[in-house]
Amino acid sequence: MSFKFYFLIFWDVLKTIFVSCGLICIEITKIFIYKRKDVRGKLALVTGGGHGLGRGISLRLAEAGCRIIIADVNLEAAEKTCKEIRDMGLEAKAYKVDVTKADEIAKLRDNVFKDLGPVDILINNAGLMSTSNLDETPENIETMLKVNVLGPILVTKCFLDQMKEHRNGHIVCIASMAGIFSSPHNIPYTASKFGAFGFMSALEENLRIKRWRKHIKTTTICPYYINTRDDIVDFLNSEIRFPALETKKAAYETVEAILREDRVVAIPGYQKPMCKFLNILPLTSFLKEMAWFEFPNTSTIYFTLAFGVVTIIFLIRLWVKATCGMFTSSVRMDGKTVLITGANSGIGKETARDLAKRGARVIMACRTMDTAYEARDEIIKQTGNENIFVKKLDLSSQKSVRDFAAEILKTEKRIDVLIHNAGYGNTFQKAKSVDGIELTMATNHYGPFLLTHLLIDLLKKSAPCRIVVVASGWYRLARFNLKKHLNHLDGLPAYLYYVSKNANIMFAMELAKRLQGTGITVNSLHPGVIDTGIWRNVPFPLSIGLALINFCFFKTVVEGTQTTITLACSEELNDVTGKYFSDCKECELQPYVTISEDHKRLWEESIKIVKLTDTDPKIS
């Protein structure tokens, strides 16, 4: 192979990347942000506009300010629709034409241009449908194929040169969902609509290659079956059992797609996500102008799709990095004692490392002592701070929590920051704690709840001090049901993880209210989506999908600690309490998690479940 060959390959790869990025960005933007174009005074030609969907589209376009041309094989029906438009005080004219005959189409073009000027919007709507499947006669099948496939090709061919000459135009084709998903109940019709859809896809890419896409737009409409005839309704009731679309609704959605200049639109709305996916991934024909003629078309397709996926992942990763909040303050924590639960790995370990660098005295409360001591030695070696201590704590065991609290009260004179970081999650495997409590709730909520009560007197003596609760933005995936989730052993553990994060936020907000005026602030946070190992129990093959999500969306452990460190250290938050943070800034919560009555009820029930006694410290 010559150097020139490899250079062309390299150059085409670069072009593919940049073209894909541009197309993806444009189409993603169109999903959320779009401008409706002004069609007042524009000339729109609708084939088959005398009845059915074509009539509905004509009326809607006229209401939008278009001048209307209706071309139909049935001139009487076309004139009737035009009269309706003229009665509205708008301009409309009817012509008789057979869209399968090139000479009639050429004559139509010349007459329209002479009478009204160039066509701005061409709508290939004329079509035939038969419900007889392969029982249809060969003559009828041939006629349907001509009208549905040859018709749009001939009409477009005739008017396209005129649009190019005036550097303006919009070509619309009414295809069908049967042109994307094959229908076994209507084979010839499906074949014709596949042809129409393929024609529009090829036309669009040809316009892009030839640099006409800026001036001439294309829109492919893929509606479900429409109730334009009684036999269609009967066909759907007998074969498919999904109701037909209302003509008025389909016409409205079609005109909206034209005004938005959408590329591919499905009607009704529940089919739109699939077509939006088609819009986001760039089609492949535009690569034909490159050196890919050396390779089979299938390779081109796979290559382009791969680059499209890689580009989307790259943009997602870029967005995650760009929106990630970072705590850049150099504030010191010398002389302050910080207690962190679950500090032997993940964001707990990284939080301990950061605070140790700032001079804090760190107590690592961990369940697994071997990894805890390893983490402590690593942190001491990296930071030079030897005031790092490890203590045994299993938050799922109320005895362990009480033993740990008793030791802290005996050995510590103050706690400046208490960080409830430890967490547990499982996907399917149900488990109970030694106290008979569902393990996720026992670890993530009841353990921190009990520990906070047992240490509250020490915290009050240490004021001003802070309590930081590491919750999660995933709380949105669940709602805490006080009748069901307090100690629910029958639920899916993965769902109960999200429930426990609701409980974390509710606990933090109620605790903040009860500690008003004590000098103790309480805030909760979403650290971001981080692969901390909490979902190490996810089984195969779900773990493969989780790994991909991890790569695309997850933050690094260092990035995930930033909000925790902000709440623990930031001097700007000295008096802030009862708030929820994400990416180092305050965020709003969903209303259902902020209901005060639910907070109080959860608090009261939690007191019962953790078995607080009269001799235990109270938070009133």
Coordinates of C-alpha atoms in Angstrom, one line a residue:
M1 CA 0.0 0.0 0.0
S2 CA 1.3 3.5 -0.9
F3 CA 1.7 6.4 1.5
K4 CA -1.0 8.2 -0.3
F5 CA -3.5 5.4 0.4
Y6 CA -2.8 5.5 4.1
F7 CA -2.9 9.3 4.1
L8 CA -6.4 9.3 2.5
I9 CA -7.6 6.8 5.0
F10 CA -6.3 8.9 7.9
W11 CA -7.8 12.0 6.3
D12 CA -11.2 10.4 5.9
V13 CA -11.2 9.2 9.5
L14 CA -10.7 12.8 10.6
K15 CA -13.4 14.1 8.3
T16 CA -15.8 11.4 9.7
I17 CA -15.1 12.4 13.2
F18 CA -15.7 16.1 12.6
V19 CA -18.7 15.6 10.4
S20 CA -20.2 13.1 12.9
C21 CA -19.6 15.6 15.8
G22 CA -21.3 18.4 13.9
L23 CA -24.3 16.4 12.9
I24 CA -24.8 14.9 16.3
C25 CA -24.6 18.3 18.0
I26 CA -27.1 19.8 15.5
E27 CA -29.6 17.0 15.9
I28 CA -29.3 16.9 19.7
T29 CA -29.8 20.6 19.8
K30 CA -32.9 20.2 17.6
I31 CA -34.4 17.8 20.1
F32 CA -34.5 20.5 22.8
I33 CA -34.2 23.8 21.0
Y34 CA -35.6 24.6 17.7
K35 CA -37.0 27.6 15.8
R36 CA -40.3 27.4 13.9
K37 CA -39.7 28.8 10.4
D38 CA -42.0 31.4 9.0
V39 CA -44.0 30.1 6.0
R40 CA -46.2 33.1 5.5
G41 CA -46.5 33.8 1.8
K42 CA -44.6 30.6 0.8
L43 CA -46.0 28.4 -1.9
A44 CA -46.7 24.8 -0.8
L45 CA -47.6 22.0 -3.3
V46 CA -49.5 19.0 -1.8
T47 CA -50.0 15.9 -4.0
G48 CA -53.1 13.9 -3.1
G49 CA -54.4 16.9 -1.2
G50 CA -58.0 16.4 -2.2
H51 CA -58.9 14.1 0.7
G52 CA -57.5 12.4 3.8
L53 CA -54.2 13.4 5.3
G54 CA -53.3 15.6 2.2
R55 CA -56.5 17.6 2.8
G56 CA -55.6 18.0 6.5
I57 CA -52.1 19.1 5.7
S58 CA -53.3 21.6 3.2
L59 CA -55.7 23.2 5.6
R60 CA -53.1 23.4 8.4
L61 CA -50.5 25.0 6.1
A62 CA -53.0 27.5 4.8
E63 CA -53.7 28.5 8.4
A64 CA -50.0 29.0 8.9
G65 CA -50.0 31.5 6.0
C66 CA -49.0 29.4 3.0
R67 CA -50.4 29.7 -0.5
I68 CA -51.6 26.2 -1.4
I69 CA -51.4 24.2 -4.6
I70 CA -53.3 20.9 -4.5
A71 CA -52.3 18.4 -7.2
D72 CA -54.6 15.4 -7.3
V73 CA -55.8 12.8 -9.8
N74 CA -59.3 13.7 -8.6
L75 CA -59.7 17.3 -9.6
E76 CA -63.2 17.5 -8.0
A77 CA -61.9 16.6 -4.6
A78 CA -58.9 19.0 -5.0
E79 CA -61.3 21.9 -5.9
K80 CA -63.4 21.1 -2.9
T81 CA -60.4 21.4 -0.6
C82 CA -59.3 24.6 -2.3
K83 CA -62.7 26.1 -1.8
E84 CA -62.5 25.4 1.9
I85 CA -59.2 27.3 2.0
R86 CA -60.5 30.2 -0.1
D87 CA -63.5 30.4 2.2
M88 CA -61.0 31.1 5.0
G89 CA -59.7 34.1 2.9
L90 CA -56.6 32.3 1.8
E91 CA -55.1 31.5 -1.6
A92 CA -55.4 28.0 -3.1
K93 CA -55.4 26.5 -6.6
A94 CA -56.1 23.0 -7.8
Y95 CA -54.5 21.0 -10.6
K96 CA -55.2 17.6 -12.0
V97 CA -52.1 15.3 -12.2
D98 CA -51.2 11.7 -12.1
V99 CA -47.9 11.5 -10.1
T100 CA -46.8 8.3 -12.0
K101 CA -46.7 10.2 -15.3
A102 CA -43.6 12.4 -15.9
D103 CA -45.2 14.5 -18.7
E104 CA -48.1 15.5 -16.5
I105 CA -45.8 16.4 -13.6
A106 CA -43.6 18.5 -15.9
K107 CA -46.7 20.3 -17.2
L108 CA -47.9 20.9 -13.6
R109 CA -44.5 22.5 -12.8
D110 CA -44.6 24.8 -15.7
N111 CA -48.2 25.9 -15.1
V112 CA -47.6 26.5 -11.3
F113 CA -44.5 28.5 -12.1
K114 CA -46.3 30.6 -14.6
D115 CA -49.4 31.1 -12.4
L116 CA -47.9 31.5 -8.9
G117 CA -44.1 31.2 -9.0
P118 CA -41.6 28.7 -7.7
V119 CA -42.7 26.0 -5.2
D120 CA -41.1 26.5 -1.8
I121 CA -42.5 23.4 0.0
L122 CA -43.2 20.2 -1.9
I123 CA -45.2 17.6 0.0
N124 CA -45.3 14.1 -1.6
N125 CA -48.4 12.9 0.1
A126 CA -50.2 11.0 -2.7
G127 CA -50.3 7.3 -1.9
L128 CA -52.3 4.1 -2.1
M129 CA -52.9 1.4 0.5
S130 CA -54.4 -2.0 0.1
T131 CA -55.4 -4.3 3.0
S132 CA -55.4 -7.4 0.9
N133 CA -51.8 -8.4 1.5
L134 CA -50.4 -10.8 -1.1
D135 CA -53.9 -11.7 -2.2
E136 CA -54.0 -8.4 -4.1
T137 CA -53.9 -8.6 -7.9
P138 CA -50.6 -8.0 -9.6
E139 CA -52.0 -5.0 -11.4
N140 CA -53.1 -3.3 -8.1
I141 CA -49.7 -4.1 -6.5
E142 CA -47.9 -2.5 -9.4
T143 CA -50.1 0.6 -9.3
M144 CA -49.5 1.0 -5.5
L145 CA -45.7 0.7 -6.0
K146 CA -45.8 3.3 -8.7
V147 CA -47.8 5.8 -6.7
N148 CA -46.0 5.3 -3.4
V149 CA -42.4 5.0 -4.7
L150 CA -42.2 6.2 -8.3
G151 CA -44.5 9.1 -7.6
P152 CA -42.3 10.9 -5.0
I153 CA -39.2 10.2 -7.1
L154 CA -40.7 11.7 -10.3
V155 CA -42.3 14.7 -8.6
T156 CA -39.2 15.5 -6.6
K157 CA -37.0 15.1 -9.7
C158 CA -39.2 17.6 -11.6
F159 CA -39.2 20.3 -8.9
L160 CA -35.7 19.8 -7.5
D161 CA -33.9 21.7 -10.3
Q162 CA -36.3 24.6 -9.8
M163 CA -35.5 24.7 -6.0
K164 CA -31.8 24.6 -6.7
E165 CA -32.1 27.4 -9.2
H166 CA -33.8 29.6 -6.5
R167 CA -31.6 28.1 -3.7
N168 CA -34.6 27.5 -1.6
G169 CA -36.9 24.5 -0.9
H170 CA -38.3 22.0 1.4
I171 CA -39.1 18.4 0.3
V172 CA -41.5 16.4 2.4
C173 CA -42.5 12.8 1.9
I174 CA -45.3 11.0 3.7
A175 CA -43.8 7.6 4.3
S176 CA -45.1 5.3 7.1
M177 CA -44.0 3.5 10.2
A178 CA -44.4 0.5 7.9
G179 CA -41.4 1.9 6.1
I180 CA -39.3 1.4 9.2
F181 CA -40.8 -1.6 10.9
S182 CA -42.0 -4.2 8.5
S183 CA -45.7 -5.1 8.8
P184 CA -46.4 -8.8 8.1
H185 CA -50.1 -8.0 7.6
N186 CA -49.6 -5.7 4.6
I187 CA -46.5 -6.8 2.6
P188 CA -46.8 -4.9 -0.7
Y189 CA -47.7 -1.7 1.1
T190 CA -44.7 -2.2 3.5
A191 CA -42.4 -2.7 0.5
S192 CA -43.6 0.5 -1.1
K193 CA -43.1 2.5 2.1
F194 CA -39.6 1.1 2.6
G195 CA -38.9 2.4 -0.9
A196 CA -40.3 5.8 0.0
F197 CA -38.2 6.0 3.2
G198 CA -35.1 4.8 1.4
F199 CA -35.6 7.4 -1.3
M200 CA -35.8 10.2 1.2
S201 CA -32.7 9.0 3.1
A202 CA -30.7 8.8 -0.1
L203 CA -32.0 12.2 -1.3
E204 CA -31.1 13.9 2.0
E205 CA -27.5 12.5 2.0
N206 CA -27.1 13.5 -1.7
L207 CA -28.1 17.0 -0.9
R208 CA -25.6 17.0 2.0
I209 CA -22.8 15.7 -0.2
K210 CA -23.5 18.2 -2.9
R211 CA -23.7 21.1 -0.4
W212 CA -27.4 21.8 -1.0
R213 CA -28.6 20.8 2.5
K214 CA -28.3 24.4 3.7
H215 CA -30.7 25.6 1.1
I216 CA -33.0 22.6 0.6
K217 CA -34.4 20.8 3.6
T218 CA -36.0 17.3 3.7
T219 CA -38.5 15.8 6.1
T220 CA -39.7 12.2 6.2
I221 CA -43.0 11.7 8.0
C222 CA -43.7 8.2 9.3
P223 CA -47.2 8.0 10.6
Y224 CA -49.1 5.0 11.9
Y225 CA -52.2 3.9 9.9
I226 CA -54.7 6.8 9.6
N227 CA -58.5 6.4 9.7
T228 CA -59.0 7.8 6.2
R229 CA -61.1 4.8 5.2
D230 CA -63.4 2.4 6.9
D231 CA -61.6 -0.6 5.5
I232 CA -58.3 0.6 7.1
V233 CA -60.1 0.8 10.5
D234 CA -61.6 -2.7 10.0
F235 CA -58.1 -4.0 9.0
L236 CA -56.5 -2.6 12.2
N237 CA -59.3 -4.0 14.4
S238 CA -59.0 -7.5 12.8
E239 CA -55.2 -7.8 12.4
I240 CA -53.3 -5.4 14.6
R241 CA -55.7 -4.2 17.3
F242 CA -54.2 -0.8 17.7
P243 CA -56.5 2.1 16.9
A244 CA -55.9 4.2 13.8
L245 CA -54.7 7.8 14.0
E246 CA -57.1 10.7 13.7
T247 CA -56.5 12.5 10.4
K248 CA -56.5 15.9 12.2
K249 CA -53.9 14.8 14.7
A250 CA -51.6 13.4 12.0
A251 CA -51.9 16.6 9.8
Y252 CA -51.1 18.8 12.8
E253 CA -48.0 16.8 13.7
T254 CA -46.9 16.8 10.0
V255 CA -47.1 20.6 9.7
E256 CA -45.3 21.0 13.0
A257 CA -42.5 18.8 11.7
I258 CA -42.2 21.0 8.6
L259 CA -42.1 24.2 10.6
R260 CA -39.3 22.7 12.8
E261 CA -37.5 21.3 9.7
D262 CA -37.2 17.9 11.4
R263 CA -35.5 15.2 9.3
V264 CA -37.5 12.2 10.4
V265 CA -40.7 12.3 12.4
A266 CA -42.8 9.5 13.8
I267 CA -46.5 9.9 14.5
P268 CA -47.9 9.3 17.2
G269 CA -45.5 10.5 19.8
Y270 CA -44.7 7.2 21.6
Q271 CA -42.8 6.2 18.4
K272 CA -40.7 9.4 18.4
P273 CA -37.8 8.3 20.5
M274 CA -36.9 5.7 17.9
C275 CA -36.9 8.3 15.1
K276 CA -34.9 10.8 17.3
F277 CA -32.3 8.0 17.6
L278 CA -32.2 7.9 13.8
N279 CA -31.7 11.7 13.8
I280 CA -28.8 11.7 16.3
L281 CA -26.7 9.0 14.6
P282 CA -25.6 10.4 11.2
L283 CA -26.5 8.3 8.2
T284 CA -23.8 6.9 6.2
S285 CA -24.2 7.8 2.6
F286 CA -22.3 11.1 3.0
L287 CA -19.1 9.1 3.3
K288 CA -19.3 8.0 -0.3
E289 CA -17.6 11.1 -1.4
M290 CA -14.6 10.0 0.6
A291 CA -12.1 7.2 0.0
W292 CA -14.5 4.6 1.4
F293 CA -15.3 3.4 -2.1
E294 CA -12.4 1.1 -1.5
F295 CA -14.4 -0.8 1.1
P296 CA -17.7 -2.6 1.2
N297 CA -20.7 -0.5 2.1
T298 CA -21.3 -2.6 5.3
S299 CA -17.9 -1.6 6.6
T300 CA -18.7 2.0 6.0
I301 CA -21.9 1.7 7.9
Y302 CA -20.3 0.0 10.9
F303 CA -17.4 2.4 10.9
T304 CA -19.7 5.4 10.9
L305 CA -22.0 4.1 13.6
A306 CA -19.0 3.3 15.7
F307 CA -17.7 6.8 15.3
G308 CA -21.1 8.2 16.1
V309 CA -21.3 6.2 19.3
V310 CA -17.7 7.1 20.3
T311 CA -18.5 10.8 19.6
I312 CA -21.6 10.7 21.8
I313 CA -19.6 9.0 24.6
F314 CA -16.9 11.7 24.2
L315 CA -19.5 14.5 24.5
I316 CA -21.1 12.9 27.5
R317 CA -17.7 12.6 29.2
L318 CA -16.9 16.2 28.3
W319 CA -20.2 17.4 29.8
V320 CA -19.5 15.4 33.0
K321 CA -16.1 17.0 33.4
A322 CA -17.3 20.5 32.5
T323 CA -20.1 20.4 35.1
C324 CA -18.1 18.8 37.9
G325 CA -17.8 21.2 40.8
M326 CA -14.3 21.4 42.5
F327 CA -13.4 22.7 45.9
T328 CA -10.3 24.8 45.2
S329 CA -9.9 26.5 48.6
S330 CA -6.6 25.9 50.5
V331 CA -8.4 26.2 53.9
R332 CA -6.6 24.3 56.6
M333 CA -8.1 21.9 59.2
D334 CA -5.3 21.9 61.7
G335 CA -6.5 21.1 65.3
K336 CA -9.8 19.8 64.1
T337 CA -11.1 16.2 64.5
V338 CA -13.0 14.6 61.7
L339 CA -14.9 11.3 62.0
I340 CA -15.6 9.6 58.7
T341 CA -17.6 6.4 58.4
G342 CA -16.7 4.0 55.6
A343 CA -13.2 5.5 55.1
N344 CA -11.3 2.4 54.0
S345 CA -12.3 2.8 50.3
G346 CA -13.9 4.9 47.7
I347 CA -14.9 8.5 48.4
G348 CA -14.6 7.9 52.2
K349 CA -10.9 7.1 51.8
E350 CA -10.3 10.0 49.4
T351 CA -12.1 12.4 51.8
A352 CA -9.8 11.2 54.6
R353 CA -6.8 11.7 52.4
D354 CA -7.8 15.3 51.5
L355 CA -8.6 16.3 55.1
A356 CA -5.4 14.7 56.3
K357 CA -3.5 16.9 53.8
R358 CA -5.2 19.9 55.3
G359 CA -3.9 18.9 58.8
A360 CA -7.0 17.4 60.3
R361 CA -7.0 14.7 62.9
V362 CA -9.0 11.9 61.1
I363 CA -10.9 9.0 62.7
M364 CA -11.6 6.3 60.1
A365 CA -14.6 4.3 61.3
C366 CA -14.6 1.1 59.2
R367 CA -16.2 -2.3 59.1
T368 CA -13.3 -4.2 57.4
M369 CA -10.2 -3.6 59.5
D370 CA -7.6 -5.1 57.2
T371 CA -8.3 -2.6 54.3
A372 CA -8.8 0.2 56.9
Y373 CA -5.3 -0.2 58.2
E374 CA -3.9 -0.4 54.7
A375 CA -5.7 2.8 53.8
R376 CA -4.5 4.5 57.0
D377 CA -0.9 3.6 56.2
E378 CA -1.2 4.8 52.6
I379 CA -2.7 8.1 53.8
I380 CA 0.0 8.7 56.4
K381 CA 2.7 7.9 53.8
Q382 CA 1.2 10.3 51.2
T383 CA 0.3 13.2 53.5
G384 CA 2.9 13.0 56.3
N385 CA 0.0 13.4 58.8
E386 CA 0.3 10.7 61.5
N387 CA -2.9 11.7 63.3
I388 CA -5.0 9.1 61.4
F389 CA -6.8 6.6 63.5
V390 CA -8.8 3.5 62.7
K391 CA -11.7 2.2 64.7
K392 CA -14.1 -0.7 64.2
L393 CA -17.7 0.2 63.2
D394 CA -20.4 -1.9 61.5
L395 CA -23.3 0.4 61.0
S396 CA -25.7 -2.5 60.3
S397 CA -25.2 -3.7 63.9
Q398 CA -26.7 -1.6 66.6
K399 CA -24.3 -3.2 69.2
S400 CA -21.4 -2.3 67.0
V401 CA -22.7 1.3 66.8
R402 CA -23.1 1.5 70.6
D403 CA -19.7 0.0 71.3
F404 CA -18.1 2.4 68.8
A405 CA -19.9 5.5 70.3
A406 CA -18.9 4.5 73.8
E407 CA -15.2 4.3 72.8
I408 CA -15.4 7.7 71.0
L409 CA -17.0 9.3 74.1
K410 CA -14.2 7.8 76.2
T411 CA -11.2 8.8 74.0
E412 CA -12.2 12.0 72.2
K413 CA -12.6 15.5 73.6
R414 CA -14.3 16.9 70.5
I415 CA -15.6 16.1 67.0
D416 CA -15.6 19.1 64.7
V417 CA -17.0 17.2 61.6
L418 CA -19.0 14.0 61.5
I419 CA -19.3 12.6 58.0
H420 CA -21.8 9.9 57.5
N421 CA -20.3 8.4 54.3
A422 CA -20.5 4.6 54.7
G423 CA -23.1 3.0 52.4
Y424 CA -24.3 -0.4 51.3
G425 CA -26.1 -1.5 48.1
N426 CA -27.1 -4.8 46.5
T427 CA -29.1 -5.6 43.4
F428 CA -31.1 -8.7 44.0
Q429 CA -29.7 -10.5 47.1
K430 CA -31.9 -9.9 50.1
A431 CA -30.3 -9.8 53.5
K432 CA -31.0 -8.9 57.1
S433 CA -28.8 -7.3 59.7
V434 CA -28.0 -9.1 63.0
D435 CA -30.9 -7.1 64.4
G436 CA -33.3 -8.4 61.9
I437 CA -33.5 -5.2 59.9
E438 CA -33.3 -5.1 56.1
L439 CA -29.5 -4.7 55.5
T440 CA -29.6 -1.7 53.2
M441 CA -31.8 0.4 55.5
A442 CA -29.9 -0.8 58.5
T443 CA -26.6 0.4 57.1
N444 CA -27.5 3.5 55.2
H445 CA -30.1 5.0 57.6
Y446 CA -30.6 3.4 61.0
G447 CA -26.9 3.1 61.7
P448 CA -26.2 6.8 61.1
F449 CA -29.4 7.8 62.9
L450 CA -28.4 5.9 66.0
L451 CA -24.7 7.0 65.9
T452 CA -25.7 10.7 65.7
H453 CA -27.9 10.4 68.8
L454 CA -25.2 8.6 70.8
L455 CA -22.6 11.3 69.9
I456 CA -24.9 14.3 70.1
D457 CA -23.7 15.5 73.5
L458 CA -20.1 15.5 72.4
L459 CA -21.0 17.3 69.2
K460 CA -22.8 20.0 71.1
K461 CA -19.7 20.5 73.3
S462 CA -17.6 20.8 70.2
A463 CA -19.8 23.5 68.6
P464 CA -19.5 25.1 66.2
C465 CA -19.3 21.8 64.3
R466 CA -20.8 20.1 61.3
I467 CA -22.6 16.9 60.3
V468 CA -22.3 15.9 56.7
V469 CA -24.7 13.2 55.3
V470 CA -23.6 11.6 52.0
A471 CA -26.9 10.9 50.3
S472 CA -27.4 10.6 46.5
G473 CA -29.2 12.2 43.6
W474 CA -30.6 8.7 42.9
Y475 CA -33.2 9.3 45.5
R476 CA -35.3 10.5 42.6
L477 CA -35.7 6.9 41.5
A478 CA -37.8 6.0 44.6
R479 CA -40.2 7.4 47.1
F480 CA -40.1 6.6 50.8
N481 CA -43.3 4.9 51.8
L482 CA -43.6 5.2 55.6
K483 CA -46.0 2.2 55.7
K484 CA -43.8 0.0 53.6
H485 CA -40.2 0.9 53.6
L486 CA -39.3 1.3 57.3
N487 CA -38.2 -2.4 57.5
H488 CA -39.3 -3.9 54.3
L489 CA -37.8 -7.3 53.7
D490 CA -39.7 -8.2 50.5
G491 CA -38.6 -5.4 48.2
L492 CA -35.9 -5.4 45.6
P493 CA -32.6 -4.4 47.4
A494 CA -31.5 -2.2 44.5
Y495 CA -34.7 -0.1 44.9
L496 CA -34.3 0.0 48.7
Y497 CA -30.9 1.7 48.1
Y498 CA -32.7 4.6 46.5
V499 CA -35.2 4.5 49.3
S500 CA -32.4 4.7 51.9
K501 CA -31.1 7.8 50.1
N502 CA -34.5 9.5 50.5
A503 CA -34.2 8.6 54.2
N504 CA -30.7 10.2 54.4
I505 CA -32.0 13.5 53.1
M506 CA -35.2 13.4 55.2
F507 CA -33.1 12.6 58.3
A508 CA -30.6 15.5 57.6
M509 CA -33.4 18.0 57.1
E510 CA -35.2 17.0 60.3
L511 CA -31.9 16.9 62.2
A512 CA -31.0 20.4 61.1
K513 CA -34.4 21.7 62.4
R514 CA -33.9 20.1 65.8
L515 CA -30.4 21.4 66.1
Q516 CA -31.2 25.0 65.3
G517 CA -29.3 27.3 67.7
T518 CA -26.9 24.7 68.9
G519 CA -24.0 25.7 66.7
I520 CA -24.2 22.4 64.8
T521 CA -25.0 22.6 61.0
V522 CA -26.4 19.6 59.1
N523 CA -26.3 19.3 55.3
S524 CA -26.7 16.4 52.8
L525 CA -25.2 16.0 49.4
H526 CA -25.1 14.1 46.1
P527 CA -21.4 13.2 45.4
G528 CA -22.1 12.4 41.8
V529 CA -22.2 9.1 40.1
I530 CA -19.0 7.3 41.1
D531 CA -17.7 3.8 40.8
T532 CA -16.8 3.4 44.5
G533 CA -17.4 -0.4 44.7
I534 CA -20.7 -0.1 46.4
W535 CA -22.3 -2.0 43.5
R536 CA -19.6 -4.8 43.4
N537 CA -22.4 -7.3 44.0
V538 CA -24.1 -6.5 40.7
P539 CA -24.3 -9.9 38.8
F540 CA -23.2 -10.7 35.3
P541 CA -24.3 -9.6 32.7
L542 CA -25.7 -6.5 34.3
S543 CA -22.2 -5.7 35.4
I544 CA -21.2 -5.2 31.8
G545 CA -23.9 -2.5 31.3
L546 CA -22.9 -0.9 34.6
A547 CA -19.2 -0.8 33.4
L548 CA -20.3 1.1 30.3
I549 CA -22.4 3.5 32.3
N550 CA -19.4 3.9 34.7
F551 CA -17.1 4.9 31.8
C552 CA -19.6 7.3 30.2
F553 CA -21.2 9.0 33.2
F554 CA -19.2 8.3 36.4
K555 CA -16.9 10.7 38.1
T556 CA -13.5 9.8 39.4
V557 CA -13.2 9.2 43.1
V558 CA -11.4 12.5 43.6
E559 CA -14.2 14.4 41.7
G560 CA -16.8 12.6 43.8
T561 CA -15.3 13.8 47.1
Q562 CA -15.4 17.5 46.2
T563 CA -18.8 18.3 47.6
T564 CA -18.2 16.4 50.8
I565 CA -15.0 18.3 51.4
T566 CA -16.8 21.6 50.6
L567 CA -19.4 20.9 53.3
A568 CA -16.7 19.8 55.7
C569 CA -14.3 22.7 55.2
S570 CA -15.8 25.7 53.4
E571 CA -15.8 28.8 55.6
E572 CA -18.7 30.2 53.5
L573 CA -20.9 27.5 54.8
N574 CA -20.4 28.2 58.5
D575 CA -24.0 29.1 59.1
V576 CA -25.7 27.1 56.3
T577 CA -27.8 24.2 57.5
G578 CA -30.6 21.9 56.3
K579 CA -29.6 22.2 52.6
Y580 CA -28.8 19.7 49.9
F581 CA -25.7 20.1 47.7
S582 CA -24.3 18.7 44.4
D583 CA -21.2 19.7 42.5
C584 CA -20.2 22.0 45.4
K585 CA -23.3 24.1 45.2
E586 CA -26.7 24.1 46.7
C587 CA -29.4 22.3 44.8
E588 CA -33.2 22.1 45.0
L589 CA -34.9 18.9 46.1
Q590 CA -37.9 17.2 44.7
P591 CA -41.0 18.4 46.7
Y592 CA -42.0 15.0 47.8
V593 CA -38.8 14.6 49.9
T594 CA -39.2 17.9 51.7
I595 CA -42.5 17.2 53.5
S596 CA -42.0 18.1 57.2
E597 CA -44.7 15.7 58.5
D598 CA -42.9 12.8 56.8
H599 CA -39.6 13.8 58.3
K600 CA -41.1 13.7 61.8
R601 CA -42.8 10.4 61.3
L602 CA -39.6 8.8 59.9
W603 CA -37.8 10.2 63.0
E604 CA -40.3 8.8 65.4
E605 CA -40.3 5.4 63.8
S606 CA -36.5 5.3 63.5
I607 CA -36.3 5.9 67.3
K608 CA -38.4 2.7 67.8
I609 CA -36.4 0.6 65.4
V610 CA -32.9 1.6 66.8
K611 CA -34.4 1.0 70.3
L612 CA -33.3 4.3 71.9
T613 CA -33.7 4.1 75.7
D614 CA -34.5 6.7 78.3
T615 CA -30.8 6.7 79.3
D616 CA -29.6 7.4 75.7
P617 CA -28.9 11.0 74.6
K618 CA -31.9 12.7 73.0
I619 CA -32.3 15.1 70.2
S620 CA -35.5 17.1 70.9

